[in-house]
mmCIF file of C-alpha atoms in Angstrom:
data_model
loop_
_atom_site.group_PDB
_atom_site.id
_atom_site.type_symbol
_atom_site.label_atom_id
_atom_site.label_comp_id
_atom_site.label_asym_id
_atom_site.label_seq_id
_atom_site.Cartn_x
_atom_site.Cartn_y
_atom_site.Cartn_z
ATOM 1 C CA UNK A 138 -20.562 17.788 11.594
ATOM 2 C CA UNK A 139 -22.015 14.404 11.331
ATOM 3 C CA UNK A 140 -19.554 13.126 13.726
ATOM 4 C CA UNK A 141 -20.892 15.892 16.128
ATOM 5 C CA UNK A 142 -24.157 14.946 15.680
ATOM 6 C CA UNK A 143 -23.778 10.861 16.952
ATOM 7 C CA UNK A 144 -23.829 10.106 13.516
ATOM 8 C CA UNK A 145 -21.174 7.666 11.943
ATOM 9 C CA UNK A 146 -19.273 9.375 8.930
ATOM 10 C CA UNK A 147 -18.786 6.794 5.938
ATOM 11 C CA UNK A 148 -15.989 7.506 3.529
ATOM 12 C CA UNK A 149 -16.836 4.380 1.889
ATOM 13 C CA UNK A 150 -13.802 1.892 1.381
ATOM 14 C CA UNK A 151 -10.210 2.720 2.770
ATOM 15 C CA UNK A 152 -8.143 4.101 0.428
ATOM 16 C CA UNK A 153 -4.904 4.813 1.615
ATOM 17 C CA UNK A 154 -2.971 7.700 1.214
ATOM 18 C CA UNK A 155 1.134 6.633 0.236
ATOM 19 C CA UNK A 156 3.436 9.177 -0.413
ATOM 20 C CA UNK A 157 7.043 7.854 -1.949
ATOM 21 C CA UNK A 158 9.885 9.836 -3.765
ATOM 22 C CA UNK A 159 9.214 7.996 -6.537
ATOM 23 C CA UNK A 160 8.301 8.535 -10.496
ATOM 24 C CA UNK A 161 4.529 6.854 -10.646
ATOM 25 C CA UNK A 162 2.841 6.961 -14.284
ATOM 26 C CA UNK A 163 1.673 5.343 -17.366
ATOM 27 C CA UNK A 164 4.108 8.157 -19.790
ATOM 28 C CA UNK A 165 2.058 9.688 -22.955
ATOM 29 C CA UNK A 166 5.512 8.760 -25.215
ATOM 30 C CA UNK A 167 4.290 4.742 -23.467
ATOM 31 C CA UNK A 168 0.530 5.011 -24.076
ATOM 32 C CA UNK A 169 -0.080 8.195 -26.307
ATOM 33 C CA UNK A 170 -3.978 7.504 -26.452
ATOM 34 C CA UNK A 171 -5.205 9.916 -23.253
ATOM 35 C CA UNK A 172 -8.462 7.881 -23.607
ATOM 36 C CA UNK A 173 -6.266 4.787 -23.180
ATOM 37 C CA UNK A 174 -4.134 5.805 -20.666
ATOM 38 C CA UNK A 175 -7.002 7.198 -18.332
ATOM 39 C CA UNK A 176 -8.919 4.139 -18.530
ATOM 40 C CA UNK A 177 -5.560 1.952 -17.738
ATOM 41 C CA UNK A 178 -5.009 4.065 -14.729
ATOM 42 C CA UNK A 179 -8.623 3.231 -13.759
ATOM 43 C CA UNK A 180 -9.210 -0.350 -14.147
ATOM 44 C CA UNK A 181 -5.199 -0.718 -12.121
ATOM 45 C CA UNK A 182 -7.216 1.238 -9.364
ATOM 46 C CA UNK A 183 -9.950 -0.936 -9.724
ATOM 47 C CA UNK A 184 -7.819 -4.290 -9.617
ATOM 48 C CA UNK A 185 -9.328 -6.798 -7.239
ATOM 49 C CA UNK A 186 -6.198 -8.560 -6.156
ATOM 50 C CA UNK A 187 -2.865 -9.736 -6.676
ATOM 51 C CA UNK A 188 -3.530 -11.690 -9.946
ATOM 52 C CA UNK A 189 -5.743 -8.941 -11.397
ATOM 53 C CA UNK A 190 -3.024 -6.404 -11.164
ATOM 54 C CA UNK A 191 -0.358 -9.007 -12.504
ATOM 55 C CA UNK A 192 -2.558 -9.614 -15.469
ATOM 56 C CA UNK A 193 -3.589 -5.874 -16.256
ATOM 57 C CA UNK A 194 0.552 -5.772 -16.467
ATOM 58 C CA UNK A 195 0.842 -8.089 -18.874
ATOM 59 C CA UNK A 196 -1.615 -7.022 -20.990
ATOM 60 C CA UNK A 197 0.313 -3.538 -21.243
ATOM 61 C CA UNK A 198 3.219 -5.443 -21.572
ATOM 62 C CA UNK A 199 1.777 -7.262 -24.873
ATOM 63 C CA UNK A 200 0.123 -4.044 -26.121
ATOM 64 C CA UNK A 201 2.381 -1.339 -25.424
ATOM 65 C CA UNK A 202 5.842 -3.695 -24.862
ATOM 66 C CA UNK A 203 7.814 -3.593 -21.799
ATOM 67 C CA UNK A 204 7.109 -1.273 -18.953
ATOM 68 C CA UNK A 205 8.714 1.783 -18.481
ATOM 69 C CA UNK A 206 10.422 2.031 -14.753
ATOM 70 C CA UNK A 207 7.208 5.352 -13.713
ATOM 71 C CA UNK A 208 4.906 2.043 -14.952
ATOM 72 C CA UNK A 209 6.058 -0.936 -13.397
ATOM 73 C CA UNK A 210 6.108 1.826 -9.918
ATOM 74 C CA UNK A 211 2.820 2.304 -10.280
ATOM 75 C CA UNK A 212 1.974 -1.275 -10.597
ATOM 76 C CA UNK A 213 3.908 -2.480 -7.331
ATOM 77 C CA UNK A 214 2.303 1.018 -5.739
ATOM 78 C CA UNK A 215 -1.179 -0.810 -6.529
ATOM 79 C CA UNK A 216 0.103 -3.645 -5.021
ATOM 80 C CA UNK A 217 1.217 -1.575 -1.444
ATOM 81 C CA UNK A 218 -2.675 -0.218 -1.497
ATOM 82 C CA UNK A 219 -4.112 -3.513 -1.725
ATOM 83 C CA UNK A 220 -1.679 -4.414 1.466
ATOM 84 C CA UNK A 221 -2.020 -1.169 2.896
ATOM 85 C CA UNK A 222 -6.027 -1.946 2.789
ATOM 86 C CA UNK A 223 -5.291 -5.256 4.508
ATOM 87 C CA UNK A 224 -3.413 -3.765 7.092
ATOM 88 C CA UNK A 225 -5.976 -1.071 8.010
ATOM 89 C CA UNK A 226 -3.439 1.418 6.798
ATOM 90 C CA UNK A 227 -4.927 4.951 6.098
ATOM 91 C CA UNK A 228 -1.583 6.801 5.310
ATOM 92 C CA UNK A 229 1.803 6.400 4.949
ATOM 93 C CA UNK A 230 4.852 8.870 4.489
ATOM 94 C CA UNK A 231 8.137 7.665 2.837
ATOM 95 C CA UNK A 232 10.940 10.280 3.566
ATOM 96 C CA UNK A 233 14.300 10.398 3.058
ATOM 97 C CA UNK A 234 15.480 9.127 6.780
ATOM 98 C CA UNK A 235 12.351 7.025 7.269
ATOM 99 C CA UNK A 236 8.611 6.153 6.978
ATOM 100 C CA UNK A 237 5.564 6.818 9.263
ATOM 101 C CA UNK A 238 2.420 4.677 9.012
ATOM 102 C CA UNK A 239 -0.654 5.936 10.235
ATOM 103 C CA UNK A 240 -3.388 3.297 10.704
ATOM 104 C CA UNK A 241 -7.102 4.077 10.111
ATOM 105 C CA UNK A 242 -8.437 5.410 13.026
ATOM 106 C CA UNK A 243 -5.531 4.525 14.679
ATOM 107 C CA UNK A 244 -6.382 1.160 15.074
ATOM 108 C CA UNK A 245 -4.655 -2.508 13.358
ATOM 109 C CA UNK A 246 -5.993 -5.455 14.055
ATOM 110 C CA UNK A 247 -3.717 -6.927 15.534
ATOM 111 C CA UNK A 248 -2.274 -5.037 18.116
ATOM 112 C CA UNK A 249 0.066 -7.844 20.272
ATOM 113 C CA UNK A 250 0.787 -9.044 16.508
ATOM 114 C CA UNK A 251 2.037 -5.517 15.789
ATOM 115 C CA UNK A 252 4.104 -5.734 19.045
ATOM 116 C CA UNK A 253 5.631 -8.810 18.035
ATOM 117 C CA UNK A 254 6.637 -7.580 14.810
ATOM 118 C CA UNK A 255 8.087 -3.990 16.270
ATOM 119 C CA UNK A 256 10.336 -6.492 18.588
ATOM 120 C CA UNK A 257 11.366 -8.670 15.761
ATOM 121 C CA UNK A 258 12.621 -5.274 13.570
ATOM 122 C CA UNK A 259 14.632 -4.407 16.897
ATOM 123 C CA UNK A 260 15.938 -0.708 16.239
ATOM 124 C CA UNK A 261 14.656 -0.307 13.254
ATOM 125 C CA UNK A 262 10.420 0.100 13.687
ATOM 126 C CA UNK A 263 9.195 1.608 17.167
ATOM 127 C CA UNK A 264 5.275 2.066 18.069
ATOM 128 C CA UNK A 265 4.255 5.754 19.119
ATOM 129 C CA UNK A 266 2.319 6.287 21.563
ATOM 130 C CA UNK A 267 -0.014 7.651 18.999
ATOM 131 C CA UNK A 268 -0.295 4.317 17.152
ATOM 132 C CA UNK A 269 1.948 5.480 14.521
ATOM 133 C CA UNK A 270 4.457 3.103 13.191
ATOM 134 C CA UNK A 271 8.087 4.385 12.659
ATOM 135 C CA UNK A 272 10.180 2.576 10.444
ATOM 136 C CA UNK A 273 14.221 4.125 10.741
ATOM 137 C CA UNK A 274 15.433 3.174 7.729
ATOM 138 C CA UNK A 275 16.413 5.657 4.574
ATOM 139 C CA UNK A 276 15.840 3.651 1.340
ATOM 140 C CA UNK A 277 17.926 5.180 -1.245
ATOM 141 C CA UNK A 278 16.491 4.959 -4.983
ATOM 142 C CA UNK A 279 12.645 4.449 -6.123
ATOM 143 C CA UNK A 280 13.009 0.845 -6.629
ATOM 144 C CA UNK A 281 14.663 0.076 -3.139
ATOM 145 C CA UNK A 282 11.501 2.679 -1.550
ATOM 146 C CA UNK A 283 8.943 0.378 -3.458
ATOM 147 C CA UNK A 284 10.359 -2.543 -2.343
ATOM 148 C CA UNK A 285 10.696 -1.546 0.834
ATOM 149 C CA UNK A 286 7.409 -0.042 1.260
ATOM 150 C CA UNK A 287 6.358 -3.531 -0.147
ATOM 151 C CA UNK A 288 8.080 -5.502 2.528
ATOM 152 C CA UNK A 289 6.382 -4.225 4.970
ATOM 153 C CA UNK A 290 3.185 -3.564 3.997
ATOM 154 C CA UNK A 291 3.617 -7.440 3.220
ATOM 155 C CA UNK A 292 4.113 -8.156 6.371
ATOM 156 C CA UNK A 293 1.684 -5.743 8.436
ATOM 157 C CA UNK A 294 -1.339 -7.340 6.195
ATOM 158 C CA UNK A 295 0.301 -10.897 6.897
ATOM 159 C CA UNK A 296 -0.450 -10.134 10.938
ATOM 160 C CA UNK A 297 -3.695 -8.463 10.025
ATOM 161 C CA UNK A 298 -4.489 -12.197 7.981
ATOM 162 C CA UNK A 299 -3.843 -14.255 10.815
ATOM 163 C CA UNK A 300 -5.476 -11.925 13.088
ATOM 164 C CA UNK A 301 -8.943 -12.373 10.945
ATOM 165 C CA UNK A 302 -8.300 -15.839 10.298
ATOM 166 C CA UNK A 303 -8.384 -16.396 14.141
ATOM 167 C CA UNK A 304 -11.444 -14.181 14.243
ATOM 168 C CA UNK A 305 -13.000 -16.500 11.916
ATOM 169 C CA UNK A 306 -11.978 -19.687 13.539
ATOM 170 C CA UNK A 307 -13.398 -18.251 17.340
ATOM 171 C CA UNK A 308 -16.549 -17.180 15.973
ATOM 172 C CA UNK A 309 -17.450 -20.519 14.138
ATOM 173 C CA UNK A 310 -16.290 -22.335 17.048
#
C-alpha cells in the first residue's frame, strides 16, 4: 500500500533469502543449553564480517570442541549472506539441477561486470531476461552445494567491489 501511495517501502537491511539441500544447525546433543544455543545463532547472524564469523567459530570450537558438519554449514551459510549482501542478492534457490539468483529489485551493480562474468562461465550461468541469474550446474552433497554457493557468491560480490570501488574513485575525482 505504501508503494501505491508514492511512498518508498523500507525493509531495513537486505537479508537474503538462500535455500540449499543442506543440514544447517547448532545440534542440542552439540550445545544442550537452549539459552546458549539461541544466543549463538544470534550473535553468527549478527557477525559483521569475515573475521567476526571466523572467530565466533573458534570460540565454539574451544567451548563446545569441533564442529559438527549442520555447524560448520551454518557458518559458511553466514558467510554466503554476507556475499549475498554484497552482491545485492535478495534470494537464491539451490536445486538439484541448478541454482537461480534473484537480485534485489532486480538490479546488481554491476551490470556489464555481470555480463562479463556470464561469458567467462560459458554454458554454465546465462542472464534472464528477468535479471535472474541461472547457474546449470547440479552440486551433489551439502558440502560441494556450500562451496559452490560460496564460489559464486564470491565472485558476484567481487564485481559488485570493483564496481563501488570505481564509484568511489569517479566521485572523488
Amino acid at each position: 500500500k505504501a508503494g501505491d501511495a508514492g511512498l518508498e517501502r523500507d525493509d531495513g537491511p537486505l537479508s537474503p533469502q538462500i535455500t540449499v539441500d543442506a543440514p544447517i544447525m547448532i545440534p542440542d546433543d552439540y550445545v544442550p543449553d537452549l539459552a546458549v544455543r539461541m544466543a549463538l545463532y544470534r550473535r553468527l547472524n549478527d557477525a559483521k564480517d569475515k573475521a567476526e564469523i571466523e572467530s565466533m567459530a573458534a570460540e565454539m570450537i574451544d567451548r563446545f570442541g569441533p564442529l559438527p558438519d549442520a555447524t560448520a554449514n551454518l557458518v559458511r551459510l553466514i558467510e554466503i549472506k554476507h556475499q549475498a549482501i554484497e552482491a545485492n542478492i535478495a534470494k537464491i534457490d539451490v536445486g538439484a539441477r541448478g541454482t537461480l539468483v534473484t537480485f534485489h529489485n532486480d538490479d546488481f551493480p554491476d551490470p556489464a561486470g555481470l555480463l562479463a562474468y556470464v561469458e567467462r562461465l560459458k554454458d554454465t550461468a546465462k542472464l534472464r531476461p528477468d535479471m535472474k541469474l541461472v547457474i546449470n550446474r547440479a552440486w551433489g552433497d551439502p558440502r560441494s552445494r556450500l562451496n559452490g554457493l560460496f564460489q559464486l557468491t564470491k565472485g558476484l560480490s567481487g564485481i559488485a567491489r570493483k564496481a563501488a570501488r570505481k564509484r568511489g574513485e569517479a566521485a572523488a575525482a
